[in-house]
């Protein structure tokens, strides 16, 4: 998508088992994805031995993005069911979205009847989702909510569409239609600069 640029490994942050990459089709600047390095279809399926590592990377990424963009970070995931072959968001690999949103963003934009609040742990996520397709959402202050599919499946890119509506972005929610690789590259470059010298970054 950037034919004039040489190949670069655009990883913003990583641990032994997880990597953070900038999202294609970002809803806002800094929209990033936390992904397991080994193939897995949802965070509800993450092995118990990796949960502590995952939580640590989540914490570091939230701090990184908060420092870079000086705003609130919202998290969401559209998790695949453990059975069946339905591919969500056209990607069959687990990815947790980190979205720096304006502090004026109305959280009610993502509220819907049927959300269940939970403690945010991967263990509870696994227990509550029970192998079903789900949508998880975490507010900047750590309130975690879950929607679990029952009789109907969720629309692909459901949360991207909801957040885009709340941001007044109209139809700018489908990353396939508007991949904006340049913005993703800018987010990666910005993270590299910030990690080198956060003080100089805001000078």
PDB file of C-alpha atoms in Angstrom:
ATOM      1  CA  UNK A   1       0.000   0.000   0.000  1.00  0.00           C
ATOM      2  CA  UNK A   2       3.082   2.261   0.164  1.00  0.00           C
ATOM      3  CA  UNK A   3       4.856   1.355  -3.089  1.00  0.00           C
ATOM      4  CA  UNK A   4       7.345   4.226  -2.866  1.00  0.00           C
ATOM      5  CA  UNK A   5       8.477   3.272   0.646  1.00  0.00           C
ATOM      6  CA  UNK A   6      11.025   0.535   1.439  1.00  0.00           C
ATOM      7  CA  UNK A   7       9.831  -2.340   3.598  1.00  0.00           C
ATOM      8  CA  UNK A   8       9.894  -1.523   7.301  1.00  0.00           C
ATOM      9  CA  UNK A   9       8.804  -3.715  10.213  1.00  0.00           C
ATOM     10  CA  UNK A  10       6.161  -1.369  11.626  1.00  0.00           C
ATOM     11  CA  UNK A  11       5.854  -2.757  15.146  1.00  0.00           C
ATOM     12  CA  UNK A  12       5.117  -0.079  17.735  1.00  0.00           C
ATOM     13  CA  UNK A  13       5.586  -2.225  20.839  1.00  0.00           C
ATOM     14  CA  UNK A  14       6.135  -5.910  21.508  1.00  0.00           C
ATOM     15  CA  UNK A  15       6.751  -8.609  24.069  1.00  0.00           C
ATOM     16  CA  UNK A  16       7.677 -12.260  23.646  1.00  0.00           C
ATOM     17  CA  UNK A  17       4.129 -13.264  22.674  1.00  0.00           C
ATOM     18  CA  UNK A  18       2.412 -10.043  21.563  1.00  0.00           C
ATOM     19  CA  UNK A  19       2.986  -7.253  19.058  1.00  0.00           C
ATOM     20  CA  UNK A  20       1.361  -3.871  18.484  1.00  0.00           C
ATOM     21  CA  UNK A  21       0.885  -2.550  14.969  1.00  0.00           C
ATOM     22  CA  UNK A  22      -0.850   0.559  13.609  1.00  0.00           C
ATOM     23  CA  UNK A  23      -4.338  -0.130  12.290  1.00  0.00           C
ATOM     24  CA  UNK A  24      -5.125   0.182   8.617  1.00  0.00           C
ATOM     25  CA  UNK A  25      -8.164   2.362   8.056  1.00  0.00           C
ATOM     26  CA  UNK A  26      -7.604   4.164  11.385  1.00  0.00           C
ATOM     27  CA  UNK A  27     -10.685   5.885  12.790  1.00  0.00           C
ATOM     28  CA  UNK A  28      -8.385   8.482  14.385  1.00  0.00           C
ATOM     29  CA  UNK A  29      -4.652   9.150  14.594  1.00  0.00           C
ATOM     30  CA  UNK A  30      -2.911   6.476  16.650  1.00  0.00           C
ATOM     31  CA  UNK A  31      -5.566   3.770  16.208  1.00  0.00           C
ATOM     32  CA  UNK A  32      -3.540   0.637  16.999  1.00  0.00           C
ATOM     33  CA  UNK A  33      -3.937  -3.133  17.256  1.00  0.00           C
ATOM     34  CA  UNK A  34      -2.598  -5.483  19.908  1.00  0.00           C
ATOM     35  CA  UNK A  35      -2.114  -8.946  18.395  1.00  0.00           C
ATOM     36  CA  UNK A  36      -0.853 -12.309  19.660  1.00  0.00           C
ATOM     37  CA  UNK A  37       2.207 -13.426  17.683  1.00  0.00           C
ATOM     38  CA  UNK A  38       0.962 -17.017  17.481  1.00  0.00           C
ATOM     39  CA  UNK A  39      -2.266 -17.559  15.604  1.00  0.00           C
ATOM     40  CA  UNK A  40      -5.380 -17.407  17.738  1.00  0.00           C
ATOM     41  CA  UNK A  41      -8.847 -16.235  16.760  1.00  0.00           C
ATOM     42  CA  UNK A  42      -9.891 -14.195  19.817  1.00  0.00           C
ATOM     43  CA  UNK A  43      -8.536 -12.935  23.125  1.00  0.00           C
ATOM     44  CA  UNK A  44     -11.029 -15.177  24.928  1.00  0.00           C
ATOM     45  CA  UNK A  45      -8.946 -18.105  23.658  1.00  0.00           C
ATOM     46  CA  UNK A  46      -5.615 -16.873  25.027  1.00  0.00           C
ATOM     47  CA  UNK A  47      -3.790 -19.480  27.088  1.00  0.00           C
ATOM     48  CA  UNK A  48      -3.865 -18.795  30.827  1.00  0.00           C
ATOM     49  CA  UNK A  49      -0.066 -18.691  30.919  1.00  0.00           C
ATOM     50  CA  UNK A  50      -0.071 -15.646  28.619  1.00  0.00           C
ATOM     51  CA  UNK A  51      -2.757 -13.608  30.343  1.00  0.00           C
ATOM     52  CA  UNK A  52      -0.400 -11.768  32.682  1.00  0.00           C
ATOM     53  CA  UNK A  53       1.912 -10.903  29.776  1.00  0.00           C
ATOM     54  CA  UNK A  54      -1.063  -9.682  27.757  1.00  0.00           C
ATOM     55  CA  UNK A  55      -2.242  -7.457  30.610  1.00  0.00           C
ATOM     56  CA  UNK A  56       1.235  -5.956  30.919  1.00  0.00           C
ATOM     57  CA  UNK A  57       1.408  -5.107  27.202  1.00  0.00           C
ATOM     58  CA  UNK A  58      -2.089  -3.606  27.363  1.00  0.00           C
ATOM     59  CA  UNK A  59      -0.985  -1.378  30.223  1.00  0.00           C
ATOM     60  CA  UNK A  60       2.168  -0.261  28.382  1.00  0.00           C
ATOM     61  CA  UNK A  61       0.272   0.441  25.166  1.00  0.00           C
ATOM     62  CA  UNK A  62      -2.383   2.486  26.923  1.00  0.00           C
ATOM     63  CA  UNK A  63       0.369   4.542  28.586  1.00  0.00           C
ATOM     64  CA  UNK A  64       2.214   4.962  25.278  1.00  0.00           C
ATOM     65  CA  UNK A  65      -0.850   6.180  23.377  1.00  0.00           C
ATOM     66  CA  UNK A  66      -1.985   8.401  26.244  1.00  0.00           C
ATOM     67  CA  UNK A  67       1.441  10.034  26.268  1.00  0.00           C
ATOM     68  CA  UNK A  68       1.581  10.398  22.496  1.00  0.00           C
ATOM     69  CA  UNK A  69      -1.874  11.817  21.947  1.00  0.00           C
ATOM     70  CA  UNK A  70      -2.758  13.277  25.366  1.00  0.00           C
ATOM     71  CA  UNK A  71      -6.291  11.924  25.250  1.00  0.00           C
ATOM     72  CA  UNK A  72      -8.471   8.997  26.339  1.00  0.00           C
ATOM     73  CA  UNK A  73      -7.913   5.475  25.016  1.00  0.00           C
ATOM     74  CA  UNK A  74     -10.879   3.216  24.256  1.00  0.00           C
ATOM     75  CA  UNK A  75     -10.492  -0.529  23.651  1.00  0.00           C
ATOM     76  CA  UNK A  76     -12.653  -2.980  21.743  1.00  0.00           C
ATOM     77  CA  UNK A  77     -12.539  -6.430  20.200  1.00  0.00           C
ATOM     78  CA  UNK A  78     -14.858  -8.371  17.920  1.00  0.00           C
ATOM     79  CA  UNK A  79     -14.062 -11.926  19.006  1.00  0.00           C
ATOM     80  CA  UNK A  80     -14.654 -14.979  16.849  1.00  0.00           C
ATOM     81  CA  UNK A  81     -16.561 -18.013  18.037  1.00  0.00           C
ATOM     82  CA  UNK A  82     -14.520 -21.130  18.769  1.00  0.00           C
ATOM     83  CA  UNK A  83     -16.622 -23.187  16.348  1.00  0.00           C
ATOM     84  CA  UNK A  84     -17.587 -22.408  12.768  1.00  0.00           C
ATOM     85  CA  UNK A  85     -15.670 -20.613  10.053  1.00  0.00           C
ATOM     86  CA  UNK A  86     -17.222 -17.140  10.046  1.00  0.00           C
ATOM     87  CA  UNK A  87     -14.407 -14.588   9.617  1.00  0.00           C
ATOM     88  CA  UNK A  88     -15.065 -11.280  11.347  1.00  0.00           C
ATOM     89  CA  UNK A  89     -13.874  -7.940   9.982  1.00  0.00           C
ATOM     90  CA  UNK A  90     -12.263  -9.927   7.115  1.00  0.00           C
ATOM     91  CA  UNK A  91      -9.431 -10.998   9.468  1.00  0.00           C
ATOM     92  CA  UNK A  92      -9.318 -14.352  11.279  1.00  0.00           C
ATOM     93  CA  UNK A  93      -6.555 -13.413  13.740  1.00  0.00           C
ATOM     94  CA  UNK A  94      -7.221 -11.930  17.196  1.00  0.00           C
ATOM     95  CA  UNK A  95      -6.670  -8.174  17.418  1.00  0.00           C
ATOM     96  CA  UNK A  96      -7.619  -5.765  20.184  1.00  0.00           C
ATOM     97  CA  UNK A  97      -8.261  -2.184  19.072  1.00  0.00           C
ATOM     98  CA  UNK A  98      -6.800   0.775  20.995  1.00  0.00           C
ATOM     99  CA  UNK A  99      -8.438   4.008  19.856  1.00  0.00           C
ATOM    100  CA  UNK A 100      -7.346   7.452  21.124  1.00  0.00           C
ATOM    101  CA  UNK A 101     -10.627   9.381  21.178  1.00  0.00           C
ATOM    102  CA  UNK A 102     -11.327  13.013  22.071  1.00  0.00           C
ATOM    103  CA  UNK A 103     -12.067  13.527  25.756  1.00  0.00           C
ATOM    104  CA  UNK A 104     -15.387  14.988  24.621  1.00  0.00           C
ATOM    105  CA  UNK A 105     -16.377  11.676  23.010  1.00  0.00           C
ATOM    106  CA  UNK A 106     -19.788  10.606  24.277  1.00  0.00           C
ATOM    107  CA  UNK A 107     -19.393   7.071  25.636  1.00  0.00           C
ATOM    108  CA  UNK A 108     -23.149   6.618  25.221  1.00  0.00           C
ATOM    109  CA  UNK A 109     -22.429   6.324  21.513  1.00  0.00           C
ATOM    110  CA  UNK A 110     -21.365   2.734  22.174  1.00  0.00           C
ATOM    111  CA  UNK A 111     -24.011   1.876  24.715  1.00  0.00           C
ATOM    112  CA  UNK A 112     -26.588  -0.697  23.723  1.00  0.00           C
ATOM    113  CA  UNK A 113     -29.132  -2.786  25.521  1.00  0.00           C
ATOM    114  CA  UNK A 114     -27.668  -6.127  26.455  1.00  0.00           C
ATOM    115  CA  UNK A 115     -24.139  -5.113  27.489  1.00  0.00           C
ATOM    116  CA  UNK A 116     -22.866  -6.998  30.541  1.00  0.00           C
ATOM    117  CA  UNK A 117     -20.278  -5.329  32.753  1.00  0.00           C
ATOM    118  CA  UNK A 118     -17.393  -7.597  33.834  1.00  0.00           C
ATOM    119  CA  UNK A 119     -13.999  -7.338  35.511  1.00  0.00           C
ATOM    120  CA  UNK A 120     -12.101  -7.118  32.203  1.00  0.00           C
ATOM    121  CA  UNK A 121      -9.980 -10.207  32.830  1.00  0.00           C
ATOM    122  CA  UNK A 122      -9.327 -12.658  30.015  1.00  0.00           C
ATOM    123  CA  UNK A 123     -10.408 -15.494  32.292  1.00  0.00           C
ATOM    124  CA  UNK A 124     -13.842 -13.926  32.822  1.00  0.00           C
ATOM    125  CA  UNK A 125     -14.062 -13.051  29.130  1.00  0.00           C
ATOM    126  CA  UNK A 126     -13.591 -16.727  28.298  1.00  0.00           C
ATOM    127  CA  UNK A 127     -16.170 -17.799  30.880  1.00  0.00           C
ATOM    128  CA  UNK A 128     -18.827 -15.292  29.799  1.00  0.00           C
ATOM    129  CA  UNK A 129     -18.407 -15.704  26.047  1.00  0.00           C
ATOM    130  CA  UNK A 130     -18.640 -19.513  26.315  1.00  0.00           C
ATOM    131  CA  UNK A 131     -17.079 -20.012  22.907  1.00  0.00           C
ATOM    132  CA  UNK A 132     -19.555 -17.691  21.201  1.00  0.00           C
ATOM    133  CA  UNK A 133     -18.874 -14.680  19.009  1.00  0.00           C
ATOM    134  CA  UNK A 134     -18.662 -11.528  21.133  1.00  0.00           C
ATOM    135  CA  UNK A 135     -17.870  -7.825  21.270  1.00  0.00           C
ATOM    136  CA  UNK A 136     -15.904  -6.414  24.194  1.00  0.00           C
ATOM    137  CA  UNK A 137     -15.492  -2.729  24.978  1.00  0.00           C
ATOM    138  CA  UNK A 138     -13.414  -0.978  27.643  1.00  0.00           C
ATOM    139  CA  UNK A 139     -13.767   2.693  28.573  1.00  0.00           C
ATOM    140  CA  UNK A 140     -10.736   4.878  29.381  1.00  0.00           C
ATOM    141  CA  UNK A 141     -11.466   4.527  33.104  1.00  0.00           C
ATOM    142  CA  UNK A 142     -11.472   0.721  32.902  1.00  0.00           C
ATOM    143  CA  UNK A 143     -15.186  -0.110  32.795  1.00  0.00           C
ATOM    144  CA  UNK A 144     -15.477  -3.290  30.711  1.00  0.00           C
ATOM    145  CA  UNK A 145     -18.603  -4.376  28.876  1.00  0.00           C
ATOM    146  CA  UNK A 146     -19.459  -7.432  26.824  1.00  0.00           C
ATOM    147  CA  UNK A 147     -22.033  -8.337  24.196  1.00  0.00           C
ATOM    148  CA  UNK A 148     -22.303 -12.065  23.470  1.00  0.00           C
ATOM    149  CA  UNK A 149     -23.991 -13.300  20.313  1.00  0.00           C
ATOM    150  CA  UNK A 150     -27.042 -15.413  20.981  1.00  0.00           C
ATOM    151  CA  UNK A 151     -29.450 -16.085  18.118  1.00  0.00           C
ATOM    152  CA  UNK A 152     -27.924 -13.563  15.707  1.00  0.00           C
ATOM    153  CA  UNK A 153     -24.393 -12.787  14.569  1.00  0.00           C
ATOM    154  CA  UNK A 154     -22.921  -9.308  14.871  1.00  0.00           C
ATOM    155  CA  UNK A 155     -22.415  -7.143  11.836  1.00  0.00           C
ATOM    156  CA  UNK A 156     -18.834  -7.198  10.549  1.00  0.00           C
ATOM    157  CA  UNK A 157     -16.837  -4.178  11.795  1.00  0.00           C
ATOM    158  CA  UNK A 158     -19.708  -3.398  14.155  1.00  0.00           C
ATOM    159  CA  UNK A 159     -17.704  -1.344  16.661  1.00  0.00           C
ATOM    160  CA  UNK A 160     -15.819   0.554  13.966  1.00  0.00           C
ATOM    161  CA  UNK A 161     -19.165   1.622  12.565  1.00  0.00           C
ATOM    162  CA  UNK A 162     -20.515   2.630  15.986  1.00  0.00           C
ATOM    163  CA  UNK A 163     -17.433   4.686  16.881  1.00  0.00           C
ATOM    164  CA  UNK A 164     -17.363   6.328  13.458  1.00  0.00           C
ATOM    165  CA  UNK A 165     -20.965   7.394  13.967  1.00  0.00           C
ATOM    166  CA  UNK A 166     -20.141   8.814  17.404  1.00  0.00           C
ATOM    167  CA  UNK A 167     -17.222  10.734  15.879  1.00  0.00           C
ATOM    168  CA  UNK A 168     -19.322  12.078  13.023  1.00  0.00           C
ATOM    169  CA  UNK A 169     -17.196  10.285  10.414  1.00  0.00           C
ATOM    170  CA  UNK A 170     -20.152   9.137   8.334  1.00  0.00           C
ATOM    171  CA  UNK A 171     -19.213   6.118   6.240  1.00  0.00           C
ATOM    172  CA  UNK A 172     -15.517   6.329   7.133  1.00  0.00           C
ATOM    173  CA  UNK A 173     -15.518   3.097   9.120  1.00  0.00           C
ATOM    174  CA  UNK A 174     -14.697   0.330   6.652  1.00  0.00           C
ATOM    175  CA  UNK A 175     -10.941  -0.203   6.644  1.00  0.00           C
ATOM    176  CA  UNK A 176     -11.180  -2.101   3.375  1.00  0.00           C
ATOM    177  CA  UNK A 177     -12.661   0.928   1.586  1.00  0.00           C
ATOM    178  CA  UNK A 178     -10.262   3.452   3.140  1.00  0.00           C
ATOM    179  CA  UNK A 179      -7.064   1.684   4.265  1.00  0.00           C
ATOM    180  CA  UNK A 180      -5.043   4.952   4.580  1.00  0.00           C
ATOM    181  CA  UNK A 181      -1.665   3.266   4.854  1.00  0.00           C
ATOM    182  CA  UNK A 182       0.003   6.668   5.127  1.00  0.00           C
ATOM    183  CA  UNK A 183      -1.808   7.378   8.405  1.00  0.00           C
ATOM    184  CA  UNK A 184      -0.819   3.949   9.741  1.00  0.00           C
ATOM    185  CA  UNK A 185       2.802   4.638   8.809  1.00  0.00           C
ATOM    186  CA  UNK A 186       2.639   8.029  10.544  1.00  0.00           C
ATOM    187  CA  UNK A 187       1.361   6.397  13.752  1.00  0.00           C
ATOM    188  CA  UNK A 188       4.272   3.958  13.724  1.00  0.00           C
ATOM    189  CA  UNK A 189       6.845   6.712  13.083  1.00  0.00           C
ATOM    190  CA  UNK A 190       5.322   8.827  15.822  1.00  0.00           C
ATOM    191  CA  UNK A 191       5.576   5.934  18.307  1.00  0.00           C
ATOM    192  CA  UNK A 192       9.266   5.448  17.434  1.00  0.00           C
ATOM    193  CA  UNK A 193       9.992   9.137  17.971  1.00  0.00           C
ATOM    194  CA  UNK A 194       8.067   9.255  21.236  1.00  0.00           C
ATOM    195  CA  UNK A 195       9.782   6.142  22.613  1.00  0.00           C
ATOM    196  CA  UNK A 196      13.185   7.693  21.890  1.00  0.00           C
ATOM    197  CA  UNK A 197      12.503  10.999  23.625  1.00  0.00           C
ATOM    198  CA  UNK A 198       9.018  11.713  25.038  1.00  0.00           C
ATOM    199  CA  UNK A 199      10.192  15.035  26.527  1.00  0.00           C
ATOM    200  CA  UNK A 200      11.470  16.367  23.195  1.00  0.00           C
ATOM    201  CA  UNK A 201       8.328  15.088  21.490  1.00  0.00           C
ATOM    202  CA  UNK A 202       6.174  17.786  23.108  1.00  0.00           C
ATOM    203  CA  UNK A 203       8.804  20.532  23.201  1.00  0.00           C
TER     204      UNK A 203
END
